[in-house]
CSV table of C-alpha atoms and ligand atoms in Angstrom, one decimal:
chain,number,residue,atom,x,y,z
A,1,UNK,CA,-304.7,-118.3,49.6
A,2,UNK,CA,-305.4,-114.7,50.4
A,3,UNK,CA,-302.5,-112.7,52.6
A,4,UNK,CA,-303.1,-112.2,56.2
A,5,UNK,CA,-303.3,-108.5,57.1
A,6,UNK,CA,-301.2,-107.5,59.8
A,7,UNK,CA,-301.8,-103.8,61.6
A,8,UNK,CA,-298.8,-102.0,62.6
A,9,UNK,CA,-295.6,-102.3,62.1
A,10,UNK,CA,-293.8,-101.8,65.4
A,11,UNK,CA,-292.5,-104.6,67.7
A,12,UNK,CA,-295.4,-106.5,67.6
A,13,UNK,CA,-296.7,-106.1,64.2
A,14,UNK,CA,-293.0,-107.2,62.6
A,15,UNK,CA,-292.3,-110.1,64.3
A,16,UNK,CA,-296.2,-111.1,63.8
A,17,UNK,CA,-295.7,-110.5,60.0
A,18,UNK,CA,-291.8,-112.7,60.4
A,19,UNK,CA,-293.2,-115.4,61.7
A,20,UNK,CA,-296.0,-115.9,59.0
A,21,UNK,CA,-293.8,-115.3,56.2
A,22,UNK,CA,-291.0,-117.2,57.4
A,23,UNK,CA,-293.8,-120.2,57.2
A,24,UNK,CA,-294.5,-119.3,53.8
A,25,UNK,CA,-297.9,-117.4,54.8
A,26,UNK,CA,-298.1,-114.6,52.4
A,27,UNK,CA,-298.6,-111.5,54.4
A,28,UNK,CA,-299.1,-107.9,53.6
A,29,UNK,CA,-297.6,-105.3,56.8
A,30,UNK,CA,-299.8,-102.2,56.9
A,31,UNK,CA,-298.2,-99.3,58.7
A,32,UNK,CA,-299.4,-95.7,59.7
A,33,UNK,CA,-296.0,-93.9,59.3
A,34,UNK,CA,-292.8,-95.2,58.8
A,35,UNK,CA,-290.9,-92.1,60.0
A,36,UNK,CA,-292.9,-92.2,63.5
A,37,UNK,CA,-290.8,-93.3,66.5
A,38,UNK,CA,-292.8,-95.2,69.2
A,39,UNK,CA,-292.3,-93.1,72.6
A,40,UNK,CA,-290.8,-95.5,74.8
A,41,UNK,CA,-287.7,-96.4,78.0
A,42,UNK,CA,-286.4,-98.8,75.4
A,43,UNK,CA,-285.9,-101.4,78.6
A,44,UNK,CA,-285.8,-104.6,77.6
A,45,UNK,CA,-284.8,-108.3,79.2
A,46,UNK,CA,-282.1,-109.5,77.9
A,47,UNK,CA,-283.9,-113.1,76.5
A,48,UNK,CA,-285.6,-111.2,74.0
A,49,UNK,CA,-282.1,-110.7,72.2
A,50,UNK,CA,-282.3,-114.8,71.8
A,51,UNK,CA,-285.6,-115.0,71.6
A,52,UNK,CA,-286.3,-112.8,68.8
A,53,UNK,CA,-283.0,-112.7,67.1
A,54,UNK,CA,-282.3,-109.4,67.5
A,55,UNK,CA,-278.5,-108.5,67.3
A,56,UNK,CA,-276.6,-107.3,70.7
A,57,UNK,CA,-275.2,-104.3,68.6
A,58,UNK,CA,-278.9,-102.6,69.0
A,59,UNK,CA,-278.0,-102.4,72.9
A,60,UNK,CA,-277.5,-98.8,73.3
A,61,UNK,CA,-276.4,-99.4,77.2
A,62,UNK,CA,-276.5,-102.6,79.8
A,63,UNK,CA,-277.8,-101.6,82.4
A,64,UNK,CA,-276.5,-103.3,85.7
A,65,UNK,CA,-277.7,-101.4,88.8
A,66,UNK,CA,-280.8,-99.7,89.5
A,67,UNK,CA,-281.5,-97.4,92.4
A,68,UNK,CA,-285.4,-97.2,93.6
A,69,UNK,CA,-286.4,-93.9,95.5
A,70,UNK,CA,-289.0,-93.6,98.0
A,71,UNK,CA,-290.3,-90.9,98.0
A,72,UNK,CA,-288.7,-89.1,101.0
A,73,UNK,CA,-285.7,-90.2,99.1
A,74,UNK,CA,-285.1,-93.2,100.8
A,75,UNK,CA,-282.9,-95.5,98.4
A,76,UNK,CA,-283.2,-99.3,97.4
A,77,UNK,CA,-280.0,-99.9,95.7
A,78,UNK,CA,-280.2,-103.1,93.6
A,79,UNK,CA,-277.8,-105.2,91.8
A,80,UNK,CA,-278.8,-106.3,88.3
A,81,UNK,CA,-278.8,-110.1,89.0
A,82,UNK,CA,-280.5,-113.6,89.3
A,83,UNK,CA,-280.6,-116.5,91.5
A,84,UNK,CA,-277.6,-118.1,89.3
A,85,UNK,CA,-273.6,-116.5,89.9
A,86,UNK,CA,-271.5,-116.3,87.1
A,87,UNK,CA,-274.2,-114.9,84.1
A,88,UNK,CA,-273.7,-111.8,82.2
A,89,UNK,CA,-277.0,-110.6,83.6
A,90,UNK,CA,-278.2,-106.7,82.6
A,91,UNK,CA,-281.1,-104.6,81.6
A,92,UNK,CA,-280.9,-103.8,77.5
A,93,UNK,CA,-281.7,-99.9,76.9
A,94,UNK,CA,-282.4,-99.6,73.3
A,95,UNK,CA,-284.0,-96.9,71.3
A,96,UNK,CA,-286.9,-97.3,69.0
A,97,UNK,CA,-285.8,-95.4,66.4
A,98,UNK,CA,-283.1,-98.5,66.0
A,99,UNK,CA,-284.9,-101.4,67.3
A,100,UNK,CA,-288.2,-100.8,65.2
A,101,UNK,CA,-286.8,-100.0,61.9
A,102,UNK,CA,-284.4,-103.4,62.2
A,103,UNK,CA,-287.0,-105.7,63.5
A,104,UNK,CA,-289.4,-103.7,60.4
A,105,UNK,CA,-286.8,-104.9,57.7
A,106,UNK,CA,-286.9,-108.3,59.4
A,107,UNK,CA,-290.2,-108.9,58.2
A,108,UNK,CA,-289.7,-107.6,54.3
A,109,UNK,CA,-286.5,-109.8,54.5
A,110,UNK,CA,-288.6,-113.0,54.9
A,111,UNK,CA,-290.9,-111.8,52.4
A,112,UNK,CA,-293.6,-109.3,54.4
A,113,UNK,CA,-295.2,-106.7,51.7
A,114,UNK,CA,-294.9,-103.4,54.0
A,115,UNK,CA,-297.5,-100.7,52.7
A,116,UNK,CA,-297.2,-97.5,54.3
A,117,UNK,CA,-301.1,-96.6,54.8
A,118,UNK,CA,-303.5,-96.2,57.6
A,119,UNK,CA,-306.2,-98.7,58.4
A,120,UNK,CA,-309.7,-96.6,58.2
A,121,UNK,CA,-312.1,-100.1,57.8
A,122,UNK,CA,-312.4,-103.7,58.4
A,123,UNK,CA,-315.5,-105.9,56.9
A,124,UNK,CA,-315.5,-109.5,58.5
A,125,UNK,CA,-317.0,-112.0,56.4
A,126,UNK,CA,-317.5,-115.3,55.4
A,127,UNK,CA,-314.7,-115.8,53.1
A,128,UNK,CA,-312.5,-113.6,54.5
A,129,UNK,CA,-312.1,-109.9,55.1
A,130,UNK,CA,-312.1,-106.3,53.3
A,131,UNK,CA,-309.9,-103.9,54.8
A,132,UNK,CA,-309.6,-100.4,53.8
A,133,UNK,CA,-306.4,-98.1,54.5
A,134,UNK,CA,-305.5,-94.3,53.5
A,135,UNK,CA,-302.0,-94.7,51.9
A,136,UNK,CA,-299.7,-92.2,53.1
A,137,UNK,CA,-299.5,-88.6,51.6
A,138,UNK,CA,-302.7,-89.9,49.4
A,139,UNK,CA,-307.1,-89.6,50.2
A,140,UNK,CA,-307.5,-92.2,48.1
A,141,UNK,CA,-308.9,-95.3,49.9
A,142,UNK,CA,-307.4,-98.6,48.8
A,143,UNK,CA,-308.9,-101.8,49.5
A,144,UNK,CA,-307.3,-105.2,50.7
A,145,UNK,CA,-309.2,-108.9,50.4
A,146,UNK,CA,-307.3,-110.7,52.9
A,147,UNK,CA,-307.7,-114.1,55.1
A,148,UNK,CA,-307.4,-112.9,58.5
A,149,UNK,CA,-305.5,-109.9,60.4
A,150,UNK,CA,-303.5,-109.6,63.3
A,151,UNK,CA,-303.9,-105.5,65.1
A,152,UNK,CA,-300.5,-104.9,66.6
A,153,UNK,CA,-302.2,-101.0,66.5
A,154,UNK,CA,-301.0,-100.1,69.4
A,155,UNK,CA,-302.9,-98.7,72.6
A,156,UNK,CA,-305.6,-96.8,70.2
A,157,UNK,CA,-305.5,-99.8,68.1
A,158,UNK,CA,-307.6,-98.6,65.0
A,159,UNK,CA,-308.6,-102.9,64.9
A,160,UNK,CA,-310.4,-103.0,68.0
A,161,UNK,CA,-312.2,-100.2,67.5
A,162,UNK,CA,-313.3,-101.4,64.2
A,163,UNK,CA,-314.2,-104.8,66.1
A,164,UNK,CA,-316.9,-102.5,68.1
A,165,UNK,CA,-314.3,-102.9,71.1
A,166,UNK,CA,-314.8,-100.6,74.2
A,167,UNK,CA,-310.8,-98.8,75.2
A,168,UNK,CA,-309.6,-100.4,77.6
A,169,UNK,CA,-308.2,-98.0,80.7
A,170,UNK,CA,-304.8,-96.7,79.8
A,171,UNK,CA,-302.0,-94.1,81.9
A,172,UNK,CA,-300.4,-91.7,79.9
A,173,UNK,CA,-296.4,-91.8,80.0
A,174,UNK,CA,-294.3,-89.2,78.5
A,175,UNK,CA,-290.3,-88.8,78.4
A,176,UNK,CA,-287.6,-85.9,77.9
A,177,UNK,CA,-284.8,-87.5,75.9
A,178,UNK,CA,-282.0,-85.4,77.3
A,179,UNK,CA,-278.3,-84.6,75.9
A,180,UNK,CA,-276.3,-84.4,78.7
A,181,UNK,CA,-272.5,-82.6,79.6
A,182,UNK,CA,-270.1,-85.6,79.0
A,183,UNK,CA,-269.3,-85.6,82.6
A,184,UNK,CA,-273.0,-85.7,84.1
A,185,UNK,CA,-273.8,-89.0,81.7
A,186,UNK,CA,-270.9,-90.5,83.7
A,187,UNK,CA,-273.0,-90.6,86.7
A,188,UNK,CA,-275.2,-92.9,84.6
A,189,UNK,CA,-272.9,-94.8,82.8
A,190,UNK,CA,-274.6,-98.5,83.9
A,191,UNK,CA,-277.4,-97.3,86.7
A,192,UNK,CA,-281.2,-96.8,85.7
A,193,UNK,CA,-283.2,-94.6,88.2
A,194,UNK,CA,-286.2,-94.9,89.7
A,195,UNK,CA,-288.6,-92.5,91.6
A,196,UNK,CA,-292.0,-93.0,93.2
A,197,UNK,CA,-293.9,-90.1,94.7
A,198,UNK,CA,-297.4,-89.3,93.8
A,199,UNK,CA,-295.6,-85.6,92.4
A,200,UNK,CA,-294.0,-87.5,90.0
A,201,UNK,CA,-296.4,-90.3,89.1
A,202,UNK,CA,-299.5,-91.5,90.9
A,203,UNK,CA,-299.9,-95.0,89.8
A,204,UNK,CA,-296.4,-96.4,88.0
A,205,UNK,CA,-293.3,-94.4,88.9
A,206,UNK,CA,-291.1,-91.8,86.9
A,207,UNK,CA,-288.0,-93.0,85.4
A,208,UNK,CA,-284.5,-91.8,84.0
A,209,UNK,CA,-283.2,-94.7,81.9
A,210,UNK,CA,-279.3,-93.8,80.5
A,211,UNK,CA,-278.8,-94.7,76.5
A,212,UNK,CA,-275.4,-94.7,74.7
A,213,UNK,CA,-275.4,-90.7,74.2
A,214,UNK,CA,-278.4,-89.5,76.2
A,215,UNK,CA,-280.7,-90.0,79.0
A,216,UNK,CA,-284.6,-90.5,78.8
A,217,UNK,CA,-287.1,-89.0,81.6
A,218,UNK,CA,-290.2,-89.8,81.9
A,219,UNK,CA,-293.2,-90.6,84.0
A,220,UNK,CA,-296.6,-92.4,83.9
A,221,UNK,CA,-300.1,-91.0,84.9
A,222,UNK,CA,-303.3,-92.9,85.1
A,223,UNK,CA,-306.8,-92.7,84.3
A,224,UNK,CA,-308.3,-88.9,85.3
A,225,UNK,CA,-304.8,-87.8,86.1
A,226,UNK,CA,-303.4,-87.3,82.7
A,227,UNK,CA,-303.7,-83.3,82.1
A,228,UNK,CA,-301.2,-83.5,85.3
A,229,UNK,CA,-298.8,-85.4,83.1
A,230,UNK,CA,-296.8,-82.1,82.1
A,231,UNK,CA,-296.3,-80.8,86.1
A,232,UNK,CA,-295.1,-84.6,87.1
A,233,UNK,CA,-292.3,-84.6,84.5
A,234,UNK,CA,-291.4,-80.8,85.4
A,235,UNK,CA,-291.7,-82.2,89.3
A,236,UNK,CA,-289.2,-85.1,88.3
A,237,UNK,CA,-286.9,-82.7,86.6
A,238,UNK,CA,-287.3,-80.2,89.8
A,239,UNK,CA,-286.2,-83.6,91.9
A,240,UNK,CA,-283.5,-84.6,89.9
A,241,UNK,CA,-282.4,-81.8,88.8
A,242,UNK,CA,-278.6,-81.4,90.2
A,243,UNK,CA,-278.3,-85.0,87.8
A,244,UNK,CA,-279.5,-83.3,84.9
A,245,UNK,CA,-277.8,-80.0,84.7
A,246,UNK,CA,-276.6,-78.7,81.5
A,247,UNK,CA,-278.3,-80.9,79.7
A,248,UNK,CA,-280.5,-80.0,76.9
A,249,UNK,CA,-284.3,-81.7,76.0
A,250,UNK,CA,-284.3,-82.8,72.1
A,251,UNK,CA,-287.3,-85.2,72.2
A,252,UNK,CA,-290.4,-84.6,74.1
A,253,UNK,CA,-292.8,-87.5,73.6
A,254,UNK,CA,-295.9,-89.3,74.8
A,255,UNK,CA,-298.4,-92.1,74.6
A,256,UNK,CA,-301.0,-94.2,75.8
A,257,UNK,CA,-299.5,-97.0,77.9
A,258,UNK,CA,-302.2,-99.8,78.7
A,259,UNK,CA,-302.6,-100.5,81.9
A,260,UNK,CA,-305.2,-103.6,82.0
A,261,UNK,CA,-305.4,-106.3,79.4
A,262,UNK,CA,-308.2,-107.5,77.3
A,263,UNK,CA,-309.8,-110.9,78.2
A,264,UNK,CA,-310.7,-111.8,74.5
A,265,UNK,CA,-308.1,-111.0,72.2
A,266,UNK,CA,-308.7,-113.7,69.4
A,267,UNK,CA,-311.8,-113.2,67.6
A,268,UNK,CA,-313.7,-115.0,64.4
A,269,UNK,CA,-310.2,-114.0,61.8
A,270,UNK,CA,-309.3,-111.4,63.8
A,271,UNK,CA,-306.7,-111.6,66.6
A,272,UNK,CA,-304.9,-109.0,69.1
A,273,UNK,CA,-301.6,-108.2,69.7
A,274,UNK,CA,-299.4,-106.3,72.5
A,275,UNK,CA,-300.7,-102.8,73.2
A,276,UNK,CA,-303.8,-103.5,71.0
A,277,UNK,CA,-304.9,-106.8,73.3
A,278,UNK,CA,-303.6,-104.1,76.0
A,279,UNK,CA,-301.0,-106.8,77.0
A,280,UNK,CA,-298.1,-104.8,79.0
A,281,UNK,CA,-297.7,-106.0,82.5
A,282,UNK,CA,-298.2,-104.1,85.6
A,283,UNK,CA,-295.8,-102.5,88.1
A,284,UNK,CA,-292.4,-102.4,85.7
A,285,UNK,CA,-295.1,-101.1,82.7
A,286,UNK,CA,-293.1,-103.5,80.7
A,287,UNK,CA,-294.7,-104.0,77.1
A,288,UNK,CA,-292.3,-104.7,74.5
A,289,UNK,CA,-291.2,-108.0,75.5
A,290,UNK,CA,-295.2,-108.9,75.2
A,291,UNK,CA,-296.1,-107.3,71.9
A,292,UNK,CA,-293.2,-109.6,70.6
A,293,UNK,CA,-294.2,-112.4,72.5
A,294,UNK,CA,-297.6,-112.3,71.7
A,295,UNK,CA,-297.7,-111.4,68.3
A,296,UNK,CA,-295.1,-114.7,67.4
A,297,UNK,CA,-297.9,-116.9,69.9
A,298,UNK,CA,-300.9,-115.2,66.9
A,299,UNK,CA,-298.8,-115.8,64.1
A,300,UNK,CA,-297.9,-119.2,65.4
A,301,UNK,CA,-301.6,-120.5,65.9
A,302,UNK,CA,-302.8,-118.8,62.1
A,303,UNK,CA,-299.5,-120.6,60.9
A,304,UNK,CA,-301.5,-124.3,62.1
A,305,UNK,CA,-305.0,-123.4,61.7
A,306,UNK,CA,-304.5,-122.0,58.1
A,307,UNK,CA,-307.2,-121.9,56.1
A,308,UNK,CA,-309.2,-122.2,59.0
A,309,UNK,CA,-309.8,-118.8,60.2
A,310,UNK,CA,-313.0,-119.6,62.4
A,311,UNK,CA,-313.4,-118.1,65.9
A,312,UNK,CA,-312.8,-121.7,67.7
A,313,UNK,CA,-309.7,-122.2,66.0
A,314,UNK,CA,-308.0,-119.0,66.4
A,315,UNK,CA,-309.3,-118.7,70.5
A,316,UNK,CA,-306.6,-121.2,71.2
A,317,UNK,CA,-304.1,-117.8,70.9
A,318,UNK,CA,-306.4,-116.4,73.6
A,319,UNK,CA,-306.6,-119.8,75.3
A,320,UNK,CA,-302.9,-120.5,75.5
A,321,UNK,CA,-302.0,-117.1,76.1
A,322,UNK,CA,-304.3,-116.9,79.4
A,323,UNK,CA,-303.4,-120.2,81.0
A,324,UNK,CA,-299.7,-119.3,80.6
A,325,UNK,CA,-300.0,-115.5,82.0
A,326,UNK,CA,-303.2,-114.6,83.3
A,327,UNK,CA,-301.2,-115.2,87.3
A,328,UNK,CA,-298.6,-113.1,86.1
A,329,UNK,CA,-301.2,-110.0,84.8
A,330,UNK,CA,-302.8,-110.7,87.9
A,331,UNK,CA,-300.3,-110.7,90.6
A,332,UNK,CA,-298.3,-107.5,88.9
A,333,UNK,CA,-301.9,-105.8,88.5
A,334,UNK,CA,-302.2,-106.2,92.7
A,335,UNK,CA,-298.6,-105.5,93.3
A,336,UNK,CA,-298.9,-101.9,91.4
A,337,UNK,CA,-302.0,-101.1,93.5
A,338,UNK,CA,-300.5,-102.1,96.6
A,339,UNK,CA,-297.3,-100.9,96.1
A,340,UNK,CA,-297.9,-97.9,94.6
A,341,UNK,CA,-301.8,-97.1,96.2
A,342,UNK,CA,-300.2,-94.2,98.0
A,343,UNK,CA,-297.0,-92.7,99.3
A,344,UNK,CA,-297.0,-94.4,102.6
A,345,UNK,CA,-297.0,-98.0,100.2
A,346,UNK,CA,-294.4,-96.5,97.9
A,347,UNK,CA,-292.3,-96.4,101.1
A,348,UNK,CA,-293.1,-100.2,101.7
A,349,UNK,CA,-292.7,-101.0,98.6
A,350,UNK,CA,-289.1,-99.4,98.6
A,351,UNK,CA,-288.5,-101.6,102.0
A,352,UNK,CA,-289.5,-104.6,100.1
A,353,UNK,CA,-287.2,-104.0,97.5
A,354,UNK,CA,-284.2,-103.4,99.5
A,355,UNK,CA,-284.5,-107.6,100.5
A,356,UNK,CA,-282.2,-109.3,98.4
A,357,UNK,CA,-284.4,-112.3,98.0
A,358,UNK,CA,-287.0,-109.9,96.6
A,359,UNK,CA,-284.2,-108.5,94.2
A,360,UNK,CA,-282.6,-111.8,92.9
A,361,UNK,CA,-285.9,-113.2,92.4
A,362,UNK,CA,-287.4,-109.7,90.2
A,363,UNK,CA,-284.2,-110.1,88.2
A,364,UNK,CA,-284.9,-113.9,87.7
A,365,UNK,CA,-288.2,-113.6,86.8
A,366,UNK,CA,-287.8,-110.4,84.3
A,367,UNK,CA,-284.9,-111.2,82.8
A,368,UNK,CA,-285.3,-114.8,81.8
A,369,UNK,CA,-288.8,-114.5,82.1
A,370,UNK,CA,-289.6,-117.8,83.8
A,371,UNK,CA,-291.6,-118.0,87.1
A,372,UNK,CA,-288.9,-119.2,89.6
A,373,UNK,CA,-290.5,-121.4,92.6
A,374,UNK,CA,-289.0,-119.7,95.7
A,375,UNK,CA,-287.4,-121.4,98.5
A,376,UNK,CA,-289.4,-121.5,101.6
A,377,UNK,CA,-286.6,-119.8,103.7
A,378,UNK,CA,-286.6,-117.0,100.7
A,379,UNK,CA,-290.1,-116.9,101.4
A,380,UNK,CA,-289.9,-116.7,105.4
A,381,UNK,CA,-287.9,-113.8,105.1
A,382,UNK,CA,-289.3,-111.9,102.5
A,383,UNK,CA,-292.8,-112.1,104.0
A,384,UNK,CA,-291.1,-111.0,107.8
A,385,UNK,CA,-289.4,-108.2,105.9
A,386,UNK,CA,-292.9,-106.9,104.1
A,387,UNK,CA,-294.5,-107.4,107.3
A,388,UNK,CA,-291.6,-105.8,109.4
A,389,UNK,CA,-292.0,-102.5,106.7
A,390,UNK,CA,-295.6,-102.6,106.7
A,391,UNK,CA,-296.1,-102.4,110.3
A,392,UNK,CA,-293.2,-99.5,110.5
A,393,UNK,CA,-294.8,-97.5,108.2
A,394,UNK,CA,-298.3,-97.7,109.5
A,395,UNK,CA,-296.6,-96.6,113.0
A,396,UNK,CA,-295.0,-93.9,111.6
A,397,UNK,CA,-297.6,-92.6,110.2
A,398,UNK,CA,-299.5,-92.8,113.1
A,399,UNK,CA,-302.2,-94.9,112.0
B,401,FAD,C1,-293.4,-93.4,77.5
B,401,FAD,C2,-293.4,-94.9,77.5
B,401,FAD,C3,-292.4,-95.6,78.0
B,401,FAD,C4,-292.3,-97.0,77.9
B,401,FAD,N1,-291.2,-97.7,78.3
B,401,FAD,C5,-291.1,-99.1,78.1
B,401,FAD,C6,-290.0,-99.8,78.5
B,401,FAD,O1,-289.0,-99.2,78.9
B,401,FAD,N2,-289.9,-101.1,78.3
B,401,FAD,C7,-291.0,-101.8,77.7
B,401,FAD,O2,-290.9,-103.0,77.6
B,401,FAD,N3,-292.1,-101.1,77.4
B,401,FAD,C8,-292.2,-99.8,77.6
B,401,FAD,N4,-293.4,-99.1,77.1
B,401,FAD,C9,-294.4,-99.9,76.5
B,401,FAD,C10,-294.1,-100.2,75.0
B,401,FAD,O3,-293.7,-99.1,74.4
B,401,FAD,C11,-295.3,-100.9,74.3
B,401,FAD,O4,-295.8,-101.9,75.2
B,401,FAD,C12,-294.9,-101.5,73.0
B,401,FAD,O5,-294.4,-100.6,72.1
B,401,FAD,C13,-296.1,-102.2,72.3
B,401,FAD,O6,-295.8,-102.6,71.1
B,401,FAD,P1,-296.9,-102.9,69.9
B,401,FAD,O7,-296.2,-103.4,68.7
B,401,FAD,O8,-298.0,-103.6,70.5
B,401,FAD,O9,-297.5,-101.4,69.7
B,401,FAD,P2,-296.8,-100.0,69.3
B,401,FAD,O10,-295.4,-100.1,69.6
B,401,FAD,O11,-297.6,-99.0,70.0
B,401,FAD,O12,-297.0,-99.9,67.8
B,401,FAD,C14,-298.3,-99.8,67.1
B,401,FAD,C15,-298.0,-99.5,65.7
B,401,FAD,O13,-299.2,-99.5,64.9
B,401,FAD,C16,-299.2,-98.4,64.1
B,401,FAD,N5,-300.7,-98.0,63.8
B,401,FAD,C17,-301.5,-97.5,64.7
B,401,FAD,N6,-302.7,-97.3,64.2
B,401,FAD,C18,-302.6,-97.7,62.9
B,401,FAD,C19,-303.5,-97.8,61.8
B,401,FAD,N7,-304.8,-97.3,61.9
B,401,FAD,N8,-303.1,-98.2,60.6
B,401,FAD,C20,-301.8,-98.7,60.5
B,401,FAD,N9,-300.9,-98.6,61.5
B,401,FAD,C21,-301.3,-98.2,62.7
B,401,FAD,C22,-298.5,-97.3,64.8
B,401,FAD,O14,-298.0,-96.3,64.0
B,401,FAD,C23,-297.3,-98.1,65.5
B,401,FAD,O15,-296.2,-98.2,64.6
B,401,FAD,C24,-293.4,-97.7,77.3
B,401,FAD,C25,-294.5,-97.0,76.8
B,401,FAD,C26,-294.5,-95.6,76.9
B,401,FAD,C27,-295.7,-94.9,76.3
């Protein structure tokens, strides 16, 4: 059998190209640059350390309390935790200049071939398909036969454009990674930050996420607001400034963040994967977790339809994928329009989050990543508390 071709190797791309080698699927891991560190918070749930055997030693802080502000600086303090006492229940910051690299050498480990080379063509046909790639430091175009591929490209995912695929819309995030005075990083030591406020980002909402040694800023823009991207950040540093003092920017970095996912995302030996399929959830902007999850889902349904490659057989990734999540895109997709639709709503939204219900069952849901059915007293008064806010803040703004 020919390898399987798998695009990017990132979250996405590694665990895609670990789970087909582990089954014995020969598989060649095509990567752009090695040295290239995805621009990223680093958040992630803490199932995906279980899930994806990664080690708890690439947690660079647990994160147990997060503080929402409105933005008239109205705070929703929040404890990290689910509907079940007694858990050890956190958020995981990591860096991607660890997690990538380990998750990379996961792959090669089960038998990947990683090839450091960019992916400038893909032929579809019937037996199979030609891909082309630039290897690095070369202009000499080398050529792959191979039995199907997987793009875990990213957001500009070189695969889908090569499929004839439009973009879909994206916001543009960008971070500080800041070194700060021992004694300001204290401040930080288990809380993650988080600021709405059209200054600081329009449609997601700015962060300051604390690792081991530093703290990473950043902020999200969406589509037509992106040449404002610079101002937010410098607006979130204005507003947070007194926390940040004395500390000094190594890192400035940014990238496409999808903000709407692709209905087909399996296609005749082709398939999609995380930011390529444009698979990160709405309001929390959360993507790694997906790329991981839906690359294993890819590999796992090539893995039993090997050596058929056909359309049909491969659409029940697509199939599977949509029947378990496509409430989940949807509802998140509504929630970050409502919620963060303007500055009034950001308010709201801050009111909701201040309900406990609303808190316990966030944490449930993100950290374990299993839709909880709610209790129909939770329910009662969450939806009297949304109301309550609602109505407040239409009165006070005189509407
Ligand atoms: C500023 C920012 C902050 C974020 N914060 C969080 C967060 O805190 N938590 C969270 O869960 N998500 C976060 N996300 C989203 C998260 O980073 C992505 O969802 C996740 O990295 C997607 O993984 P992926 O493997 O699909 O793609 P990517 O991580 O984007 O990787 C794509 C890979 O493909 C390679 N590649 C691209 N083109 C080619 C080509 N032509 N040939 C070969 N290789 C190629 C790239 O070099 C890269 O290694 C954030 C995103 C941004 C931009």
């Amino acid at each position: 059998m020919k390898p399987v071709l798998v695009v990017g190797a990132s979250v996405g791309g590694s665990v895609a190209a670990s789970t087909l080698a582990k089954a014995g699927v020969p598989v060649i891991l095509l990567e752009r640059d090695l040295a290239w560190v995805k621009p990223c918070g680093g958040a992630l749930p803490p199932i995906a350390f279980k899930e994806f055997d990664i080690p708890e030693s690439l947690i660079s802080r647990k994160v147990r309390r997060a503080i929402i502000h409105s933005p008239t600086e109205r705070l929703a303090e929040i404890e990290v935790t689910g509907l079940k006492k007694g858990r050890d229940e956190y958020v995981a910051m990591t860096c991607r200049e660890e997690l990538d690299p380990y998750l990379r050498l996961q792959a090669v480990r089960q038998g990947a071939e990683l090839i450091e080379g960019k992916l400038t063509d893909l032929k579809v046909h019937r037996t199979g398909v030609t891909a082309k790639y630039v290897p690095k430091n070369s202009r000499e175009t080398q050529t792959l036969e191979v039995e199907a591929v997987i793009g875990a490209d990213g957001a500009y995912s070189t695969t889908a454009k090569l499929l004839g695929l439009p973009r879909p819309p994206y916001c543009v995030a960008i971070q500080h990674r800041i070194r700060l005075p021992q004694e300001k990083m204290a401040r930080w030591q288990e809380t993650a930050d988080l600021y709405l406020g059209q200054k600081v980002s329009p449609d997601l909402y700015a962060w300051a996420f604390p690792k081991s040694d530093h703290l990473a800023v950043g902020c999200g823009a969406g589509p037509g607001k992106a040449h404002e991207i610079r101002q937010m950040l410098h607006n979130l540093k204005e507003r947070i400034a007194p926390d940040i003092a004395g500390g000094e920017v190594f890192l400035e970095e940014a990238h496409a963040l999808p903000i709407h996912p692709r209905d087909h995302i399996a296609f005749e030996r082709v398939m999609l994967v995380g930011d390529a399929a444009g698979l990160v959830v709405g309001t929390s902007g959360e993507g790694i977790y997906w790329a991981m999850k839906s690359a294993r889902r890819a590999a796992e349904t090539l893995i039993k339809a090997l050596p058929d490659t056909s359309l049909k057989a491969l659409q029940r990734y697509e199939k599977s994928w949509w029947q378990e999540y496509r409430m989940m895109y949807r509802f998140l997709q509504w929630l970050q329009r409502w919620g963060y639709g303007s500055e009034r709503q950001m308010e709201v939204f801050t009111d909701m989050c201040r309900n406990q219900d609303v808190q316990r069952l966030t944490f449930e849901s993100y950290m374990y990543k299993q839709m909880t059915p709610v209790p129909w007293v939770a329910q009662m008064r969450m939806t009297a508390d949304i109301l309550a806010a609602q109505a407040r803040h239409f009165m006070s703004a005189g509407v």
